[in-house]
């Protein structure tokens, strides 16, 4: 793997989902681990939007709700944890309404840790500018996502 040492944190593209989810027989801590391979194999959705940090860009990844359903979500809210220790709670109803993605690519390029990767929760902000540009909803654009706890 020497040749790819300068590449984009390939081992970080993984997501742990735990908390109020269906019993995961394979996991002693009842966490559902989405490997890089599994995340990349899920249906890809595209959102073109600006964010608080960028102009209008093309973001790609699985829908957050699809990941949660695959984990067997039971609760009505999630808390998203990031590599920088930020965390934010998001109601599931809000996720169902605005259909954010867990973006792992921006303009065809995989997100690195230092440009919001490995996973960045992207909402279609330009489509719902009034609702999604508020301060409380900007907080829900969590970048550097590493874990989701279902409440
Ligand atoms: N991983 C991570 N995501 C985050 C944050 C953060 O500190 N870390 N800040 C949140 C907050 S509070 C807001 S308002 C927006 C914009 O944060 P920033 O402009 O302070 O970076 O990103 C959100 N997503
Ligand atoms: Mo904020």
CSV table of N, CA and C and ligand atoms in Angstrom, one decimal:
chain,number,residue,atom,x,y,z
A,1,UNK,N,0.8,-1.2,0.0
A,1,UNK,CA,0.0,0.0,0.0
A,1,UNK,C,0.9,1.3,0.0
A,2,UNK,N,2.2,1.1,-0.2
A,2,UNK,CA,3.0,2.3,-0.2
A,2,UNK,C,2.6,3.3,-1.2
A,3,UNK,N,2.2,2.8,-2.4
A,3,UNK,CA,1.9,3.7,-3.5
A,3,UNK,C,0.7,4.6,-3.1
A,4,UNK,N,-0.1,4.1,-2.3
A,4,UNK,CA,-1.3,4.9,-2.0
A,4,UNK,C,-1.2,5.7,-0.6
A,5,UNK,N,0.0,5.7,-0.1
A,5,UNK,CA,0.2,6.3,1.2
A,5,UNK,C,-0.2,7.8,1.2
A,6,UNK,N,-0.1,8.4,0.1
A,6,UNK,CA,-0.5,9.8,0.0
A,6,UNK,C,-2.0,10.0,-0.3
A,7,UNK,N,-2.7,8.9,-0.4
A,7,UNK,CA,-4.1,8.9,-0.8
A,7,UNK,C,-4.9,9.4,0.4
A,8,UNK,N,-6.3,9.3,0.2
A,8,UNK,CA,-7.2,10.0,1.1
A,8,UNK,C,-7.7,9.1,2.2
A,9,UNK,N,-7.0,8.9,3.3
A,9,UNK,CA,-7.5,8.2,4.5
A,9,UNK,C,-8.4,7.1,4.2
A,10,UNK,N,-8.0,6.1,3.3
A,10,UNK,CA,-9.0,5.1,2.9
A,10,UNK,C,-9.6,4.3,4.1
A,11,UNK,N,-8.8,4.1,5.1
A,11,UNK,CA,-9.3,3.3,6.3
A,11,UNK,C,-10.3,4.1,7.1
A,12,UNK,N,-10.4,5.3,7.0
A,12,UNK,CA,-11.4,6.1,7.8
A,12,UNK,C,-12.8,6.0,7.3
A,13,UNK,N,-13.0,5.6,6.0
A,13,UNK,CA,-14.4,5.5,5.5
A,13,UNK,C,-15.1,4.3,6.0
A,14,UNK,N,-15.7,4.5,7.2
A,14,UNK,CA,-16.4,3.5,7.9
A,14,UNK,C,-17.4,4.2,8.8
A,15,UNK,N,-18.4,3.5,9.2
A,15,UNK,CA,-19.4,4.2,10.1
A,15,UNK,C,-19.9,3.2,11.1
A,16,UNK,N,-20.0,3.6,12.4
A,16,UNK,CA,-20.5,2.7,13.4
A,16,UNK,C,-21.9,3.3,13.8
A,17,UNK,N,-22.9,2.4,13.8
A,17,UNK,CA,-24.3,2.8,14.2
A,17,UNK,C,-24.6,2.0,15.4
A,18,UNK,N,-25.0,2.6,16.5
A,18,UNK,CA,-25.3,1.9,17.7
A,18,UNK,C,-26.5,2.5,18.5
A,19,UNK,N,-26.8,2.0,19.6
A,19,UNK,CA,-27.9,2.5,20.4
A,19,UNK,C,-29.2,1.8,20.1
A,20,UNK,N,-30.2,2.5,19.9
A,20,UNK,CA,-31.6,1.9,19.8
A,20,UNK,C,-31.8,1.4,18.3
A,21,UNK,N,-31.1,0.3,18.1
A,21,UNK,CA,-31.2,-0.4,16.8
A,21,UNK,C,-31.6,-1.9,17.0
A,22,UNK,N,-32.0,-2.6,16.0
A,22,UNK,CA,-32.3,-4.0,16.1
A,22,UNK,C,-31.1,-4.8,16.6
A,23,UNK,N,-31.3,-5.8,17.3
A,23,UNK,CA,-30.3,-6.7,17.8
A,23,UNK,C,-29.3,-7.2,16.8
A,24,UNK,N,-28.0,-6.9,17.0
A,24,UNK,CA,-27.0,-7.3,16.0
A,24,UNK,C,-26.3,-8.5,16.5
A,25,UNK,N,-26.7,-9.7,16.1
A,25,UNK,CA,-26.2,-10.9,16.7
A,25,UNK,C,-24.7,-11.0,16.6
A,26,UNK,N,-24.1,-10.4,15.6
A,26,UNK,CA,-22.7,-10.5,15.3
A,26,UNK,C,-21.8,-9.6,16.2
A,27,UNK,N,-22.5,-8.7,16.9
A,27,UNK,CA,-21.7,-7.6,17.6
A,27,UNK,C,-21.9,-7.7,19.1
A,28,UNK,N,-20.9,-7.9,19.9
A,28,UNK,CA,-21.1,-7.9,21.4
A,28,UNK,C,-21.6,-6.5,21.9
A,29,UNK,N,-21.3,-5.4,21.2
A,29,UNK,CA,-21.7,-4.1,21.7
A,29,UNK,C,-22.9,-3.6,20.9
A,30,UNK,N,-23.6,-4.5,20.2
A,30,UNK,CA,-24.7,-4.2,19.4
A,30,UNK,C,-24.5,-3.0,18.6
A,31,UNK,N,-23.4,-2.9,17.9
A,31,UNK,CA,-23.2,-1.9,16.9
A,31,UNK,C,-23.2,-2.5,15.5
A,32,UNK,N,-23.7,-1.7,14.6
A,32,UNK,CA,-23.7,-2.1,13.2
A,32,UNK,C,-22.6,-1.3,12.5
A,33,UNK,N,-21.6,-2.1,12.1
A,33,UNK,CA,-20.5,-1.4,11.5
A,33,UNK,C,-20.6,-1.4,10.0
A,34,UNK,N,-20.7,-0.3,9.4
A,34,UNK,CA,-20.7,-0.2,7.9
A,34,UNK,C,-19.3,0.0,7.4
A,35,UNK,N,-18.8,-1.0,6.8
A,35,UNK,CA,-17.4,-0.9,6.2
A,35,UNK,C,-17.4,0.0,5.0
A,36,UNK,N,-16.2,0.4,4.6
A,36,UNK,CA,-16.0,1.2,3.4
A,36,UNK,C,-16.7,0.5,2.2
A,37,UNK,N,-16.5,-0.8,2.1
A,37,UNK,CA,-17.0,-1.6,1.0
A,37,UNK,C,-18.5,-1.6,1.0
A,38,UNK,N,-19.1,-1.7,2.2
A,38,UNK,CA,-20.6,-1.7,2.3
A,38,UNK,C,-21.2,-0.3,1.9
A,39,UNK,N,-20.5,0.7,2.5
A,39,UNK,CA,-21.0,2.1,2.2
A,39,UNK,C,-20.9,2.4,0.7
A,40,UNK,N,-19.8,2.0,0.0
A,40,UNK,CA,-19.7,2.2,-1.4
A,40,UNK,C,-20.6,1.4,-2.2
A,41,UNK,N,-21.1,0.3,-1.7
A,41,UNK,CA,-22.0,-0.6,-2.4
A,41,UNK,C,-23.5,-0.2,-2.4
A,42,UNK,N,-23.8,0.8,-1.4
A,42,UNK,CA,-25.2,1.2,-1.3
A,42,UNK,C,-25.5,2.1,-2.4
A,43,UNK,N,-26.8,2.2,-2.7
A,43,UNK,CA,-27.3,3.2,-3.8
A,43,UNK,C,-26.8,4.6,-3.6
A,44,UNK,N,-26.2,5.1,-4.6
A,44,UNK,CA,-25.6,6.5,-4.5
A,44,UNK,C,-26.6,7.5,-4.9
A,45,UNK,N,-26.7,8.5,-4.0
A,45,UNK,CA,-27.6,9.7,-4.3
A,45,UNK,C,-26.7,10.9,-4.4
A,46,UNK,N,-27.2,11.8,-5.3
A,46,UNK,CA,-26.4,13.1,-5.6
A,46,UNK,C,-27.2,14.3,-5.1
A,47,UNK,N,-26.5,15.2,-4.4
A,47,UNK,CA,-27.2,16.5,-4.1
A,47,UNK,C,-26.2,17.5,-4.6
A,48,UNK,N,-26.7,18.4,-5.4
A,48,UNK,CA,-25.9,19.6,-5.7
A,48,UNK,C,-26.4,20.8,-4.9
A,49,UNK,N,-25.5,21.3,-4.1
A,49,UNK,CA,-25.9,22.4,-3.2
A,49,UNK,C,-24.6,23.1,-2.7
A,50,UNK,N,-24.9,24.4,-2.3
A,50,UNK,CA,-23.8,25.1,-1.6
A,50,UNK,C,-23.9,24.7,-0.1
A,51,UNK,N,-22.9,24.9,0.7
A,51,UNK,CA,-22.9,24.7,2.1
A,51,UNK,C,-22.4,25.9,2.8
A,52,UNK,N,-22.3,25.9,4.1
A,52,UNK,CA,-21.8,27.0,4.8
A,52,UNK,C,-20.3,27.3,4.4
A,53,UNK,N,-19.7,26.3,3.9
A,53,UNK,CA,-18.2,26.4,3.7
A,53,UNK,C,-17.8,26.4,2.2
A,54,UNK,N,-18.8,26.0,1.3
A,54,UNK,CA,-18.5,25.9,-0.1
A,54,UNK,C,-19.5,26.5,-1.0
A,55,UNK,N,-19.2,26.7,-2.2
A,55,UNK,CA,-20.1,27.1,-3.2
A,55,UNK,C,-21.0,25.9,-3.6
A,56,UNK,N,-21.6,26.0,-4.8
A,56,UNK,CA,-22.5,24.9,-5.2
A,56,UNK,C,-21.6,23.8,-5.7
A,57,UNK,N,-21.7,22.7,-5.1
A,57,UNK,CA,-20.8,21.5,-5.4
A,57,UNK,C,-21.7,20.3,-5.6
A,58,UNK,N,-21.2,19.2,-6.2
A,58,UNK,CA,-21.9,18.0,-6.3
A,58,UNK,C,-21.4,17.0,-5.3
A,59,UNK,N,-22.3,16.6,-4.4
A,59,UNK,CA,-22.0,15.7,-3.3
A,59,UNK,C,-22.7,14.3,-3.5
A,60,UNK,N,-21.9,13.3,-3.2
A,60,UNK,CA,-22.5,11.9,-3.5
A,60,UNK,C,-22.3,11.0,-2.3
A,61,UNK,N,-23.3,10.1,-2.1
A,61,UNK,CA,-23.2,9.1,-1.1
A,61,UNK,C,-24.5,8.5,-0.8
A,62,UNK,N,-24.6,7.5,0.1
A,62,UNK,CA,-25.9,6.9,0.4
A,62,UNK,C,-26.8,7.9,1.1
A,63,UNK,N,-28.1,7.7,1.1
A,63,UNK,CA,-29.0,8.5,1.9
A,63,UNK,C,-28.8,8.1,3.3
A,64,UNK,N,-28.8,9.1,4.2
A,64,UNK,CA,-28.7,8.8,5.6
A,64,UNK,C,-29.8,7.9,6.1
A,65,UNK,N,-31.0,8.1,5.6
A,65,UNK,CA,-32.1,7.3,6.1
A,65,UNK,C,-32.0,5.8,5.6
A,66,UNK,N,-31.4,5.6,4.5
A,66,UNK,CA,-31.1,4.2,4.0
A,66,UNK,C,-30.1,3.5,4.9
A,67,UNK,N,-29.1,4.2,5.4
A,67,UNK,CA,-28.1,3.6,6.3
A,67,UNK,C,-28.8,3.3,7.6
A,68,UNK,N,-29.6,4.2,8.1
A,68,UNK,CA,-30.3,4.0,9.4
A,68,UNK,C,-31.3,2.8,9.3
A,69,UNK,N,-32.0,2.7,8.2
A,69,UNK,CA,-32.9,1.6,8.0
A,69,UNK,C,-32.2,0.3,8.0
A,70,UNK,N,-31.0,0.3,7.3
A,70,UNK,CA,-30.2,-0.9,7.2
A,70,UNK,C,-29.7,-1.4,8.5
A,71,UNK,N,-29.5,-0.4,9.4
A,71,UNK,CA,-29.1,-0.8,10.8
A,71,UNK,C,-30.2,-1.2,11.7
A,72,UNK,N,-31.5,-1.1,11.2
A,72,UNK,CA,-32.6,-1.5,11.9
A,72,UNK,C,-33.0,-0.4,13.0
A,73,UNK,N,-33.0,0.8,12.6
A,73,UNK,CA,-33.3,1.9,13.5
A,73,UNK,C,-34.6,1.7,14.2
A,74,UNK,N,-34.6,2.0,15.5
A,74,UNK,CA,-35.9,1.9,16.3
A,74,UNK,C,-36.3,3.3,16.9
A,75,UNK,N,-35.3,4.1,17.2
A,75,UNK,CA,-35.6,5.4,17.9
A,75,UNK,C,-36.1,6.5,16.9
A,76,UNK,N,-36.4,7.7,17.5
A,76,UNK,CA,-36.9,8.8,16.7
A,76,UNK,C,-35.9,9.9,16.6
A,77,UNK,N,-34.7,9.7,17.1
A,77,UNK,CA,-33.7,10.7,17.0
A,77,UNK,C,-32.3,10.1,16.9
A,78,UNK,N,-31.4,10.8,16.4
A,78,UNK,CA,-30.0,10.2,16.4
A,78,UNK,C,-29.1,11.3,16.9
A,79,UNK,N,-27.9,10.9,17.4
A,79,UNK,CA,-26.8,11.8,17.7
A,79,UNK,C,-25.6,11.4,16.9
A,80,UNK,N,-25.1,12.3,16.1
A,80,UNK,CA,-24.0,12.1,15.2
A,80,UNK,C,-22.7,12.6,15.9
A,81,UNK,N,-21.7,11.7,15.9
A,81,UNK,CA,-20.4,12.0,16.5
A,81,UNK,C,-19.4,12.2,15.4
A,82,UNK,N,-18.5,13.2,15.5
A,82,UNK,CA,-17.5,13.4,14.5
A,82,UNK,C,-16.1,13.2,15.1
A,83,UNK,N,-15.1,13.1,14.2
A,83,UNK,CA,-13.7,12.9,14.6
A,83,UNK,C,-13.2,14.0,15.4
A,84,UNK,N,-13.8,15.2,15.3
A,84,UNK,CA,-13.3,16.4,16.0
A,84,UNK,C,-14.0,16.5,17.4
A,85,UNK,N,-14.8,15.4,17.7
A,85,UNK,CA,-15.5,15.4,19.0
A,85,UNK,C,-16.8,16.2,19.0
A,86,UNK,N,-17.1,16.9,17.9
A,86,UNK,CA,-18.4,17.5,17.8
A,86,UNK,C,-19.5,16.5,17.8
A,87,UNK,N,-20.6,16.8,18.4
A,87,UNK,CA,-21.8,15.9,18.2
A,87,UNK,C,-23.0,16.7,18.1
A,88,UNK,N,-24.0,16.2,17.4
A,88,UNK,CA,-25.3,16.9,17.2
A,88,UNK,C,-26.4,15.9,17.1
A,89,UNK,N,-27.5,16.3,17.7
A,89,UNK,CA,-28.7,15.5,17.6
A,89,UNK,C,-29.6,15.9,16.4
A,90,UNK,N,-30.2,14.9,15.7
A,90,UNK,CA,-31.0,15.2,14.6
A,90,UNK,C,-32.3,14.3,14.7
A,91,UNK,N,-33.5,14.9,14.6
A,91,UNK,CA,-34.7,14.0,14.7
A,91,UNK,C,-34.8,13.2,13.4
A,92,UNK,N,-35.3,12.0,13.5
A,92,UNK,CA,-35.5,11.1,12.3
A,92,UNK,C,-36.5,11.7,11.4
A,93,UNK,N,-37.5,12.4,11.9
A,93,UNK,CA,-38.5,13.0,11.0
A,93,UNK,C,-37.9,14.1,10.1
A,94,UNK,N,-36.9,14.8,10.7
A,94,UNK,CA,-36.3,15.8,9.9
A,94,UNK,C,-35.4,15.2,8.8
A,95,UNK,N,-34.9,14.0,9.1
A,95,UNK,CA,-34.1,13.3,8.1
A,95,UNK,C,-35.0,12.7,7.0
A,96,UNK,N,-36.2,12.3,7.4
A,96,UNK,CA,-37.1,11.7,6.4
A,96,UNK,C,-37.6,12.9,5.5
A,97,UNK,N,-37.8,14.0,6.1
A,97,UNK,CA,-38.3,15.2,5.3
A,97,UNK,C,-37.3,15.7,4.3
A,98,UNK,N,-36.1,15.9,4.7
A,98,UNK,CA,-35.1,16.6,3.8
A,98,UNK,C,-34.1,15.7,3.1
A,99,UNK,N,-34.2,14.4,3.4
A,99,UNK,CA,-33.4,13.4,2.7
A,99,UNK,C,-31.9,13.7,2.5
A,100,UNK,N,-31.2,14.0,3.6
A,100,UNK,CA,-29.8,14.2,3.5
A,100,UNK,C,-29.0,13.0,3.1
A,101,UNK,N,-27.8,13.2,2.5
A,101,UNK,CA,-27.0,12.0,2.2
A,101,UNK,C,-25.8,12.1,3.2
A,102,UNK,N,-25.1,10.9,3.3
A,102,UNK,CA,-23.8,10.8,4.0
A,102,UNK,C,-22.8,10.9,2.8
A,103,UNK,N,-22.4,12.1,2.5
A,103,UNK,CA,-21.5,12.3,1.4
A,103,UNK,C,-20.1,11.8,1.6
A,104,UNK,N,-19.6,11.0,0.7
A,104,UNK,CA,-18.2,10.6,0.8
A,104,UNK,C,-17.4,11.1,-0.4
A,105,UNK,N,-18.1,11.8,-1.3
A,105,UNK,CA,-17.4,12.4,-2.5
A,105,UNK,C,-18.0,13.8,-2.7
A,106,UNK,N,-17.1,14.7,-3.1
A,106,UNK,CA,-17.4,16.0,-3.5
A,106,UNK,C,-16.8,16.2,-4.9
A,107,UNK,N,-17.6,16.6,-5.9
A,107,UNK,CA,-17.2,16.7,-7.3
A,107,UNK,C,-16.3,15.6,-7.8
A,108,UNK,N,-16.8,14.3,-7.4
A,108,UNK,CA,-16.1,13.2,-7.9
A,108,UNK,C,-14.9,12.7,-7.1
A,109,UNK,N,-14.5,13.5,-6.1
A,109,UNK,CA,-13.3,13.2,-5.4
A,109,UNK,C,-13.6,12.9,-3.9
A,110,UNK,N,-13.0,11.8,-3.5
A,110,UNK,CA,-13.3,11.3,-2.1
A,110,UNK,C,-12.9,12.3,-1.1
A,111,UNK,N,-13.8,12.5,-0.1
A,111,UNK,CA,-13.5,13.5,1.0
A,111,UNK,C,-12.4,13.0,1.9
A,112,UNK,N,-11.4,13.8,2.2
A,112,UNK,CA,-10.4,13.5,3.2
A,112,UNK,C,-10.9,14.1,4.5
A,113,UNK,N,-10.2,13.7,5.6
A,113,UNK,CA,-10.5,14.2,6.9
A,113,UNK,C,-10.4,15.7,6.9
A,114,UNK,N,-9.4,16.3,6.2
A,114,UNK,CA,-9.2,17.7,6.3
A,114,UNK,C,-10.1,18.5,5.3
A,115,UNK,N,-10.9,17.8,4.5
A,115,UNK,CA,-12.0,18.5,3.8
A,115,UNK,C,-13.3,17.9,4.0
A,116,UNK,N,-13.6,17.7,5.3
A,116,UNK,CA,-15.0,17.3,5.8
A,116,UNK,C,-15.2,15.8,5.8
A,117,UNK,N,-14.3,15.0,5.3
A,117,UNK,CA,-14.5,13.6,5.3
A,117,UNK,C,-14.2,12.9,6.6
A,118,UNK,N,-14.4,11.6,6.7
A,118,UNK,CA,-14.7,10.7,5.6
A,118,UNK,C,-16.2,10.8,5.1
A,119,UNK,N,-17.1,11.3,6.0
A,119,UNK,CA,-18.5,11.4,5.7
A,119,UNK,C,-19.0,12.7,6.2
A,120,UNK,N,-19.9,13.3,5.3
A,120,UNK,CA,-20.4,14.7,5.6
A,120,UNK,C,-21.9,14.7,5.4
A,121,UNK,N,-22.6,15.0,6.4
A,121,UNK,CA,-24.1,15.0,6.2
A,121,UNK,C,-24.5,16.3,5.4
A,122,UNK,N,-25.0,16.0,4.2
A,122,UNK,CA,-25.3,17.1,3.3
A,122,UNK,C,-26.9,17.1,3.1
A,123,UNK,N,-27.5,18.2,3.4
A,123,UNK,CA,-28.9,18.4,3.1
A,123,UNK,C,-29.0,19.3,1.8
A,124,UNK,N,-30.1,19.1,1.1
A,124,UNK,CA,-30.3,19.9,-0.1
A,124,UNK,C,-30.7,21.4,0.2
A,125,UNK,N,-29.7,22.1,0.8
A,125,UNK,CA,-29.9,23.4,1.3
A,125,UNK,C,-30.4,24.4,0.2
A,126,UNK,N,-29.9,24.3,-1.0
A,126,UNK,CA,-30.3,25.3,-2.0
A,126,UNK,C,-31.7,25.1,-2.4
A,127,UNK,N,-32.2,23.9,-2.2
A,127,UNK,CA,-33.6,23.6,-2.5
A,127,UNK,C,-34.6,24.1,-1.5
A,128,UNK,N,-34.1,24.2,-0.2
A,128,UNK,CA,-34.9,24.6,0.9
A,128,UNK,C,-34.2,25.7,1.7
A,129,UNK,N,-33.8,26.7,1.0
A,129,UNK,CA,-32.9,27.7,1.5
A,129,UNK,C,-33.4,28.3,2.9
A,130,UNK,N,-34.7,28.6,2.9
A,130,UNK,CA,-35.2,29.3,4.1
A,130,UNK,C,-35.1,28.3,5.3
A,131,UNK,N,-35.5,27.1,5.1
A,131,UNK,CA,-35.5,26.1,6.2
A,131,UNK,C,-34.1,25.7,6.6
A,132,UNK,N,-33.3,25.4,5.6
A,132,UNK,CA,-32.0,24.7,5.9
A,132,UNK,C,-30.8,25.6,6.2
A,133,UNK,N,-31.0,26.9,6.0
A,133,UNK,CA,-29.9,27.9,6.2
A,133,UNK,C,-30.0,28.5,7.6
A,134,UNK,N,-30.9,28.1,8.4
A,134,UNK,CA,-31.0,28.7,9.8
A,134,UNK,C,-29.8,28.2,10.6
A,135,UNK,N,-29.5,28.9,11.6
A,135,UNK,CA,-28.3,28.4,12.5
A,135,UNK,C,-28.6,27.1,13.1
A,136,UNK,N,-29.8,26.8,13.6
A,136,UNK,CA,-30.0,25.5,14.2
A,136,UNK,C,-29.9,24.3,13.2
A,137,UNK,N,-30.3,24.6,11.9
A,137,UNK,CA,-30.1,23.5,10.9
A,137,UNK,C,-28.7,23.5,10.3
A,138,UNK,N,-28.0,24.6,10.3
A,138,UNK,CA,-26.6,24.5,9.8
A,138,UNK,C,-25.8,23.6,10.8
A,139,UNK,N,-26.2,23.6,12.0
A,139,UNK,CA,-25.5,22.7,13.0
A,139,UNK,C,-25.7,21.2,12.6
A,140,UNK,N,-26.7,20.9,11.8
A,140,UNK,CA,-26.9,19.5,11.5
A,140,UNK,C,-26.1,19.1,10.2
A,141,UNK,N,-25.4,20.0,9.6
A,141,UNK,CA,-24.4,19.6,8.6
A,141,UNK,C,-23.2,19.1,9.3
A,142,UNK,N,-23.2,17.9,9.8
A,142,UNK,CA,-22.1,17.4,10.5
A,142,UNK,C,-21.0,16.9,9.5
A,143,UNK,N,-19.8,17.3,9.7
A,143,UNK,CA,-18.7,16.8,8.8
A,143,UNK,C,-17.8,15.9,9.7
A,144,UNK,N,-16.9,15.2,9.1
A,144,UNK,CA,-16.0,14.2,9.8
A,144,UNK,C,-16.8,13.2,10.6
A,145,UNK,N,-17.9,12.7,10.1
A,145,UNK,CA,-18.7,11.8,10.8
A,145,UNK,C,-18.0,10.4,11.0
A,146,UNK,N,-18.1,9.9,12.3
A,146,UNK,CA,-17.5,8.6,12.6
A,146,UNK,C,-18.5,7.7,13.2
A,147,UNK,N,-19.5,8.2,13.9
A,147,UNK,CA,-20.5,7.3,14.6
A,147,UNK,C,-21.8,7.9,14.8
A,148,UNK,N,-22.8,7.1,14.7
A,148,UNK,CA,-24.2,7.6,15.0
A,148,UNK,C,-24.8,6.7,16.1
A,149,UNK,N,-25.3,7.4,17.1
A,149,UNK,CA,-26.0,6.7,18.2
A,149,UNK,C,-27.5,7.0,18.0
A,150,UNK,N,-28.3,5.9,17.9
A,150,UNK,CA,-29.7,6.1,17.8
A,150,UNK,C,-30.4,6.2,19.2
A,151,UNK,N,-31.2,7.2,19.3
A,151,UNK,CA,-31.9,7.4,20.7
A,151,UNK,C,-33.2,6.7,20.8
B,1,LIG,N1,-17.6,17.8,12.7
B,1,LIG,C1,-18.2,19.0,12.9
B,1,LIG,N2,-19.3,19.4,12.2
B,1,LIG,C2,-19.8,20.6,12.5
B,1,LIG,C3,-19.3,21.5,13.4
B,1,LIG,C4,-18.1,21.1,14.1
B,1,LIG,O1,-17.5,21.8,14.9
B,1,LIG,N3,-17.6,19.9,13.8
B,1,LIG,N4,-19.9,22.7,13.7
B,1,LIG,C5,-21.4,22.7,13.5
B,1,LIG,C6,-21.9,24.0,13.7
B,1,LIG,S1,-22.3,24.5,15.3
B,1,LIG,C7,-22.3,24.8,12.7
B,1,LIG,S2,-23.1,26.3,12.9
B,1,LIG,C8,-21.8,24.5,11.3
B,1,LIG,C9,-20.9,25.5,10.9
B,1,LIG,O2,-19.8,25.4,11.7
B,1,LIG,P1,-18.5,26.3,11.5
B,1,LIG,O3,-18.8,27.3,10.5
B,1,LIG,O4,-18.2,26.8,12.9
B,1,LIG,O5,-17.4,25.3,11.1
B,1,LIG,O6,-21.2,23.2,11.2
B,1,LIG,C10,-21.7,22.2,12.1
B,1,LIG,N5,-21.0,20.9,11.8
B,2,LIG,MO1,-22.8,26.8,15.2
